[in-house]
Short mmCIF file of C-alpha atoms in Angstrom, two decimals:
data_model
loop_
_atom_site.label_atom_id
_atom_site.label_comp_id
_atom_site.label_asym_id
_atom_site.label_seq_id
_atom_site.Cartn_x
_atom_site.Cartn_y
_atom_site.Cartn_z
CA UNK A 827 -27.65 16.64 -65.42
CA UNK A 828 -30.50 16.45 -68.08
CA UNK A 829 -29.83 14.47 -70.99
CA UNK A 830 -29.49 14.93 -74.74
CA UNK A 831 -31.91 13.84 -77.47
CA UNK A 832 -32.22 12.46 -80.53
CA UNK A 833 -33.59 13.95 -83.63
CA UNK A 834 -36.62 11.96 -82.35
CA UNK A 835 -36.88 13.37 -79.06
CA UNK A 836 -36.46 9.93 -77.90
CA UNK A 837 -32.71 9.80 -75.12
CA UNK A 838 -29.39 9.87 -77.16
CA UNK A 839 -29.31 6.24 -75.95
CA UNK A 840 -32.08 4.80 -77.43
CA UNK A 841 -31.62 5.95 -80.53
CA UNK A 842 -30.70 3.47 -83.32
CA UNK A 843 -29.22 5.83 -85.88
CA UNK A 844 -25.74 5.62 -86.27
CA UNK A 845 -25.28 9.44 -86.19
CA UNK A 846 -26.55 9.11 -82.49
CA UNK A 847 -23.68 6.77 -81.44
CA UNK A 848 -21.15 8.54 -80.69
CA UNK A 849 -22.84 11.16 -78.82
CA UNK A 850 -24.26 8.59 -76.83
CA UNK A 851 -21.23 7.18 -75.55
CA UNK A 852 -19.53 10.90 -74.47
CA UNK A 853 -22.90 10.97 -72.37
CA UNK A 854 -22.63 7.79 -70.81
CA UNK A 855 -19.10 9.21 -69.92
CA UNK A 856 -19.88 11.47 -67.93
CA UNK A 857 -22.55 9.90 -65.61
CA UNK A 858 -21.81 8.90 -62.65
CA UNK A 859 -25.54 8.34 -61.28
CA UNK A 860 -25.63 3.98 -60.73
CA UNK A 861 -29.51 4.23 -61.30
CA UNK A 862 -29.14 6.51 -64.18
CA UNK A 863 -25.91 4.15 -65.60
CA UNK A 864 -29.02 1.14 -65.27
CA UNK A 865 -31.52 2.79 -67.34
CA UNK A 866 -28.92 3.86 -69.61
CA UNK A 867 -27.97 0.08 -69.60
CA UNK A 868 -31.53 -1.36 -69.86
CA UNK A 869 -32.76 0.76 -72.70
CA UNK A 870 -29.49 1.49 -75.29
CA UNK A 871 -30.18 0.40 -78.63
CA UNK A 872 -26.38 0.05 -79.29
CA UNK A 873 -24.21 -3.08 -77.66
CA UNK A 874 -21.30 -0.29 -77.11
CA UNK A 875 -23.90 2.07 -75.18
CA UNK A 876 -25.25 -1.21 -73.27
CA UNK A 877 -21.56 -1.60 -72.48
CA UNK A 878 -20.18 1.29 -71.66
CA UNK A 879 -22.79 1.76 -69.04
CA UNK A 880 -21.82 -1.51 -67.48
CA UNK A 881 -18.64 -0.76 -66.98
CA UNK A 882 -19.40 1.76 -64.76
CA UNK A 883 -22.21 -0.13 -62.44
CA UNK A 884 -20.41 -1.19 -59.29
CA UNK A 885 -23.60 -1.64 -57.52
CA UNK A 886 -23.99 -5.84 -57.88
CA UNK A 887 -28.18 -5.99 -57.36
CA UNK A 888 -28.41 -3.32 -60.25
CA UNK A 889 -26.00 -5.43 -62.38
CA UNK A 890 -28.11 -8.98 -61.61
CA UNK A 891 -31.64 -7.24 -62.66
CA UNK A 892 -30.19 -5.94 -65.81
CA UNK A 893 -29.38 -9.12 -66.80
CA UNK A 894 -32.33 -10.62 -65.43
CA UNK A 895 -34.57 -7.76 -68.02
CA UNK A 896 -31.70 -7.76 -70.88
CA UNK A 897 -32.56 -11.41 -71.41
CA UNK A 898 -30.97 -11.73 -75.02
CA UNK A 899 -27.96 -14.28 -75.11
CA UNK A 900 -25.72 -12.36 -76.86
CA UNK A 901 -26.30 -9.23 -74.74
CA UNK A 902 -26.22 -10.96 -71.52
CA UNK A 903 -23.16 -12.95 -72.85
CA UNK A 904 -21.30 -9.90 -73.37
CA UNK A 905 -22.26 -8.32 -70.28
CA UNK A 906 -21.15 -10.99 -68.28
CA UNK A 907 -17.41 -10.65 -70.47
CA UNK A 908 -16.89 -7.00 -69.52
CA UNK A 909 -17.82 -7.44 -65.89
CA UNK A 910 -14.51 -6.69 -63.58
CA UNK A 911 -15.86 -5.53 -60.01
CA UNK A 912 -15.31 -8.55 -57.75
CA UNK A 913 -18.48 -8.13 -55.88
CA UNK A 914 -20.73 -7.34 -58.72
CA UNK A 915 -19.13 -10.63 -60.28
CA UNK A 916 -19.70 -12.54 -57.55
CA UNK A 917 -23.43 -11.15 -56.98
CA UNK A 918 -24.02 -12.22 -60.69
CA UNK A 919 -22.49 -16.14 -60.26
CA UNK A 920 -24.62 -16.39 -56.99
CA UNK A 921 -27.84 -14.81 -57.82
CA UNK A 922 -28.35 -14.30 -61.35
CA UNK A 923 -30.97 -16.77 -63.17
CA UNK A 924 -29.24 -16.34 -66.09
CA UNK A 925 -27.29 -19.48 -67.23
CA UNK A 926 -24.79 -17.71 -69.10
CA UNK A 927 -24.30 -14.51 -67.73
CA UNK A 928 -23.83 -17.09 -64.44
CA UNK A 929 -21.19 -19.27 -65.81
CA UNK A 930 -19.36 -16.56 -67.16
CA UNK A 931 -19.14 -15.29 -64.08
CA UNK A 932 -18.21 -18.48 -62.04
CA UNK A 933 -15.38 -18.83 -64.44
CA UNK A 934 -13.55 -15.11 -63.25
CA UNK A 935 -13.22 -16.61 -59.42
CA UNK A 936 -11.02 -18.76 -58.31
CA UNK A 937 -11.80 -17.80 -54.01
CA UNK A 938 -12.52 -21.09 -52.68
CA UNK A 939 -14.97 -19.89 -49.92
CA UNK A 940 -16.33 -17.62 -52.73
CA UNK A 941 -16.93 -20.79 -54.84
CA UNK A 942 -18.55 -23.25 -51.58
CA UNK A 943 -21.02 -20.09 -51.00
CA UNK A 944 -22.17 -20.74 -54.60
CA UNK A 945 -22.40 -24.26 -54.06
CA UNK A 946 -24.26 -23.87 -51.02
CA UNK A 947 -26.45 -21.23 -51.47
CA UNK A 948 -26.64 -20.23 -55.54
CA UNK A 949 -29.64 -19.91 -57.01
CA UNK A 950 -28.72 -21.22 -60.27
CA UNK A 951 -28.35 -25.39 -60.76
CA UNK A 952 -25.71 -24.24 -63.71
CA UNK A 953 -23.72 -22.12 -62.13
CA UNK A 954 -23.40 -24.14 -58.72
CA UNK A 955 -22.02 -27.07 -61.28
CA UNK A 956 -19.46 -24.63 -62.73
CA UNK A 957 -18.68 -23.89 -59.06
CA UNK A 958 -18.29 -27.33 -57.90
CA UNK A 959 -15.56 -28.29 -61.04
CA UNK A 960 -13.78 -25.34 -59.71
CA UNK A 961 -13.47 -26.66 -56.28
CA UNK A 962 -10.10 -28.09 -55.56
CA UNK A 963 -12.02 -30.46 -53.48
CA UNK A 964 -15.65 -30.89 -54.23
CA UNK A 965 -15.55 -33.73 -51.46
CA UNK A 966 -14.93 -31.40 -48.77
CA UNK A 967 -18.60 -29.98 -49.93
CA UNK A 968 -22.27 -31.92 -47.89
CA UNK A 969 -22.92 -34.88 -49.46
CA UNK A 970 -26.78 -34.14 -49.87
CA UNK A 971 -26.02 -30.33 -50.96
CA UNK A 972 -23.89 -31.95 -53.99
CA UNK A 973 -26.56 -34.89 -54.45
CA UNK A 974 -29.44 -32.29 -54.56
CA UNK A 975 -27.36 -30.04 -57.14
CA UNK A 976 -26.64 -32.96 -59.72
CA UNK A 977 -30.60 -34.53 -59.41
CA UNK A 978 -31.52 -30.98 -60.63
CA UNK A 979 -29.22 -30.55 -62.79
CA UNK A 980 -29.77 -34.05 -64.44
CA UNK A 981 -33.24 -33.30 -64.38
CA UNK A 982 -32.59 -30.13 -66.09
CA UNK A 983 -30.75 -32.18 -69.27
CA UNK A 984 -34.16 -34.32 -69.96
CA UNK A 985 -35.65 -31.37 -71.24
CA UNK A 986 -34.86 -29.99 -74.80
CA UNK A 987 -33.81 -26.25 -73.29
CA UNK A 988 -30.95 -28.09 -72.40
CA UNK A 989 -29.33 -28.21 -75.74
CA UNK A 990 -27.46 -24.78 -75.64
CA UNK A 991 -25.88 -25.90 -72.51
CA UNK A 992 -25.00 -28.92 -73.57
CA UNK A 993 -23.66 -27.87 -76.82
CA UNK A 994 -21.37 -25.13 -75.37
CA UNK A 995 -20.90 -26.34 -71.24
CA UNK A 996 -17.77 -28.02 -70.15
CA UNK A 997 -17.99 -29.88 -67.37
CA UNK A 998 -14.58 -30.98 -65.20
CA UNK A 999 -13.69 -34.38 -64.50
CA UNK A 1000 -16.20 -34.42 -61.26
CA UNK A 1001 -19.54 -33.52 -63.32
CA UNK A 1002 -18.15 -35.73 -66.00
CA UNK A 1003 -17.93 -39.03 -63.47
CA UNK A 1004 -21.42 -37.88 -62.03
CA UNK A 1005 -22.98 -37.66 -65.42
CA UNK A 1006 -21.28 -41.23 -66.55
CA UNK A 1007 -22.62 -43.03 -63.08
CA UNK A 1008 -26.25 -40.97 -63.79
CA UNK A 1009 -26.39 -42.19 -67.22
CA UNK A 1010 -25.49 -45.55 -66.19
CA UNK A 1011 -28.26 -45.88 -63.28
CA UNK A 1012 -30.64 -43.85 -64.13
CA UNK A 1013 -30.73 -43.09 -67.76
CA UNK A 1014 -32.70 -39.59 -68.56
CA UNK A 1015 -36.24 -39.96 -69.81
CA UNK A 1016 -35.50 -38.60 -73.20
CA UNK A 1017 -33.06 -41.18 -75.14
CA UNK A 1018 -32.08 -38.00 -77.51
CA UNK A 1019 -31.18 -36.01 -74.69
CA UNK A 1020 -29.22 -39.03 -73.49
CA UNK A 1021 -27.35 -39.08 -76.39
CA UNK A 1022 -26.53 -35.73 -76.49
CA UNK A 1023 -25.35 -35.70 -73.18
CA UNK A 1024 -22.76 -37.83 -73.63
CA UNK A 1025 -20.93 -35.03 -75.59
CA UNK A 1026 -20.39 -33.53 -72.07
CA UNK A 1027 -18.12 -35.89 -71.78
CA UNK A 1028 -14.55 -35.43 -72.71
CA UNK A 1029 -12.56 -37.53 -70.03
CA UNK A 1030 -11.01 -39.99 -72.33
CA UNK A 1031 -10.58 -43.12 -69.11
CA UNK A 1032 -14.70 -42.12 -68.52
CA UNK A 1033 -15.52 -42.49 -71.95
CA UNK A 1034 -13.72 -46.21 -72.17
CA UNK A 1035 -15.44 -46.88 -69.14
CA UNK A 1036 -18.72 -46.62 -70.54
CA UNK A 1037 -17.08 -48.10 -74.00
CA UNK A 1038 -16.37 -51.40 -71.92
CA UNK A 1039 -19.36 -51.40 -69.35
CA UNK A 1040 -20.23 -55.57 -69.98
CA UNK A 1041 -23.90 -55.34 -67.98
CA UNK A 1042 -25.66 -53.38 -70.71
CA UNK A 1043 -25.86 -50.75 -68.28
CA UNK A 1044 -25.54 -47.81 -70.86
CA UNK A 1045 -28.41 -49.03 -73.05
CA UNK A 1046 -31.52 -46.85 -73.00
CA UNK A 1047 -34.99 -48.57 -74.18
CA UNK A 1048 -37.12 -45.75 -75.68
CA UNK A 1049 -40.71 -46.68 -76.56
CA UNK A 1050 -42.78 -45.32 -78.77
CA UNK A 1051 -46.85 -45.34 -79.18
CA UNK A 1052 -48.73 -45.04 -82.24
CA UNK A 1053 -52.19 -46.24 -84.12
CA UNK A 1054 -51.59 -48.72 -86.80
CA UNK A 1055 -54.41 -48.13 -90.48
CA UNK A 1056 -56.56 -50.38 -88.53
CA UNK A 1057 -56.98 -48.31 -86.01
CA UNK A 1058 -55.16 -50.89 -83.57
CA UNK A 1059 -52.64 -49.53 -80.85
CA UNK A 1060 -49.15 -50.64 -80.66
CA UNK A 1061 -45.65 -49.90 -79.33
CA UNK A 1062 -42.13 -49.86 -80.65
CA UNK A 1063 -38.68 -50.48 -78.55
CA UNK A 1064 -36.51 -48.30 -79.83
CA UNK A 1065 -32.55 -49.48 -77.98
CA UNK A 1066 -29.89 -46.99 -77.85
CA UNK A 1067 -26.25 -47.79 -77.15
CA UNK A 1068 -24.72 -45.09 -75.49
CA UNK A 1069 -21.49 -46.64 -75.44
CA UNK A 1070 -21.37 -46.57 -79.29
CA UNK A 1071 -21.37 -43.17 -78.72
CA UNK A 1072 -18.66 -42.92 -75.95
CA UNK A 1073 -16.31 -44.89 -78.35
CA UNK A 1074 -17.07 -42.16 -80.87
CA UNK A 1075 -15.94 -39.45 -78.79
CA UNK A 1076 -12.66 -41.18 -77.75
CA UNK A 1077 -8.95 -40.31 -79.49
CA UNK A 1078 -6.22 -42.22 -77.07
CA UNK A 1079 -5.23 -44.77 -79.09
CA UNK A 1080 -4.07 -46.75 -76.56
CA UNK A 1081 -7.39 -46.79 -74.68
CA UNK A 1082 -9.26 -47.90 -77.91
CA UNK A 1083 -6.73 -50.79 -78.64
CA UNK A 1084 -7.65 -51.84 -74.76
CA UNK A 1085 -11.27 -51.88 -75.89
CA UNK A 1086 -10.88 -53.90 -78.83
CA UNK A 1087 -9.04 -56.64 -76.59
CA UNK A 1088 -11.45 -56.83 -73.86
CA UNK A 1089 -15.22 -54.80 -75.50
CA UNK A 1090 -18.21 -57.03 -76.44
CA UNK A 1091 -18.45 -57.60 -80.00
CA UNK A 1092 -20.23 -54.55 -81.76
CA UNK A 1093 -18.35 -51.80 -79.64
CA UNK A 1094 -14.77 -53.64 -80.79
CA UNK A 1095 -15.67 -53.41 -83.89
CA UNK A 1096 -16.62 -49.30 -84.01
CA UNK A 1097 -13.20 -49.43 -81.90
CA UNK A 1098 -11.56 -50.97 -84.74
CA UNK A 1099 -13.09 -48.48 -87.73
CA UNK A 1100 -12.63 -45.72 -84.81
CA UNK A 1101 -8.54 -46.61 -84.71
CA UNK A 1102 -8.36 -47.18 -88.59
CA UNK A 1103 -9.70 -43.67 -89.02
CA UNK A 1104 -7.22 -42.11 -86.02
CA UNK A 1105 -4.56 -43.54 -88.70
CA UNK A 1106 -5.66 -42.48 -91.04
CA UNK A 1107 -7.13 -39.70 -90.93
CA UNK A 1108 -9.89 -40.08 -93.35
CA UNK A 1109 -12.30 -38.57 -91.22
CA UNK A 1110 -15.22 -38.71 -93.82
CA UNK A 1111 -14.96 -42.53 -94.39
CA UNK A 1112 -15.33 -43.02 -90.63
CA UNK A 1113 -18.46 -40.47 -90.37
CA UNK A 1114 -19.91 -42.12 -93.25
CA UNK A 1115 -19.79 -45.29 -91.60
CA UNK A 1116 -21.02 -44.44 -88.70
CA UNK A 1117 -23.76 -42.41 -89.87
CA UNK A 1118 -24.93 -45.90 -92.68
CA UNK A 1119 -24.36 -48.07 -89.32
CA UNK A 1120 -26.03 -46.00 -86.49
CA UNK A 1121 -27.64 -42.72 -88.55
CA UNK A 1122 -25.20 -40.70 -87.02
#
């Protein structure tokens, strides 16, 4: 089958007048061709051409490399949606370097040998982590596969590409205790990133742990170098207190009132304006405390 063109000469597909749209889908329609359906895919100027053609690909190592070239987030986002074919879903959680298009994918199986061959073998840290929360028993998975998976991962968060993943990733209850007992040993090098992670966190009994951790362990000591006027080197200790931030997340009101009787001093009393403001619900008074207290 040949294939129409625009006004341009350029494919119906690639054409980004509006005219061409419709035209452009009743082609896609009718192919049947998987390579054809790829290049259709991989060179559409409309999301509903880019779309349509996926729906058709069954062939999974077509479907990974399109994602892999079609490396916009909202494309590959929406890709990963519309994706139904078992194997080509599958193909995309194990394989794919996309983070998104990979989670997305994890998310539509619930196969538990599906799920340990991601763990095991996926090339994507994300994606493996979305596996593992999935697992109805993560324990049942090698100790050193799991330990290797969560170093990289963790190693992953000190770097500021994490933000979109840890704005918009949930983690289950078993990343959640790994990321409390990492942030508690190890601390990530970036005190910012530190901070941020803790909004990964949404396990209201791990969040009063940290709250009511009495060895400091959740303290992060960032320093900082710079050249005085004089031309004289110093340093400034910068201390962060991530469970200030753990109490911040927290709404059981029960838990809080347990770390008011038995927190050290400063976290009982963000507990305390924290419980007043669950009462209340004034929630600007609280967040302008917090922000004049910690610059929150």
């Amino acid at each position: 089958m040949g294939f129409l063109r625009s006004k341009s000469q350029i494919p119906i597909w690639e054409s980004e007048n509006n005219e061409d749209l419709p035209k452009a889908l009743v082609y896609v329609a009718k192919i049947k061709n998987q390579k054809k359906l790829y290049t259709i895919a991989k060179n559409a100027a409309f999301i509903e051409v880019i779309l349509a053609a996926v729906e058709k690909l069954n062939k999974p190592e077509l479907v990974v490399d399109l994602i892999d070239e079609r490396s916009s987030y909202f494309i590959t986002r929406e890709i990963a949606n519309r994706l139904i074919n078992k194997d080509v879903i599958f193909e995309v959680a194990k394989t794919s370097t996309n983070y998104w298009a990979a989670i997305i994918s994890v998310e539509k199986i619930d196969d538990q040998s599906l799920l340990v061959d991601i763990v095991n073998d996926g090339v994507n840290t994300i994606a493996r982590i979305k596996a593992i929360d999935k697992l109805k028993d993560p324990y049942k998975v090698d100790e050193d596969i799991i330990e290797n998976i969560y170093t990289d991962f963790f190693s992953f968060l000190n770097s500021y590409n994490a933000k979109n993943i840890i704005n918009n990733m949930k983690l289950g209850n078993f990343s959640q205790i790994k990321l409390a007992e990492f942030l508690k040993e190890h601390k990530l090098d970036n005190p910012d990133m530190s901070i941020q992670s803790i909004n990964m966190i949404n396990n209201q009994e791990i969040l009063a742990e940290i709250a009511t951790d009495s060895e400091n362990s959740y303290k992060c000591v960032h320093t900082e170098y710079y050249t005085d006027t004089n031309g004289n080197e110093n340093r400034n200790e910068i201390v962060y207190d991530l469970r200030i931030f753990a109490v911040d997340k927290l709404t059981d009101k029960k838990l809080l009132e347990k770390i008011i009787d038995c927190g050290s001093e400063n976290i009982v009393r963000i507990a305390k304006r924290r419980l007043e403001w669950l009462n209340s619900g004034s929630d600007m008074s609280y967040k302008r405390w917090i922000f004049k207290e910690y610059g929150k």
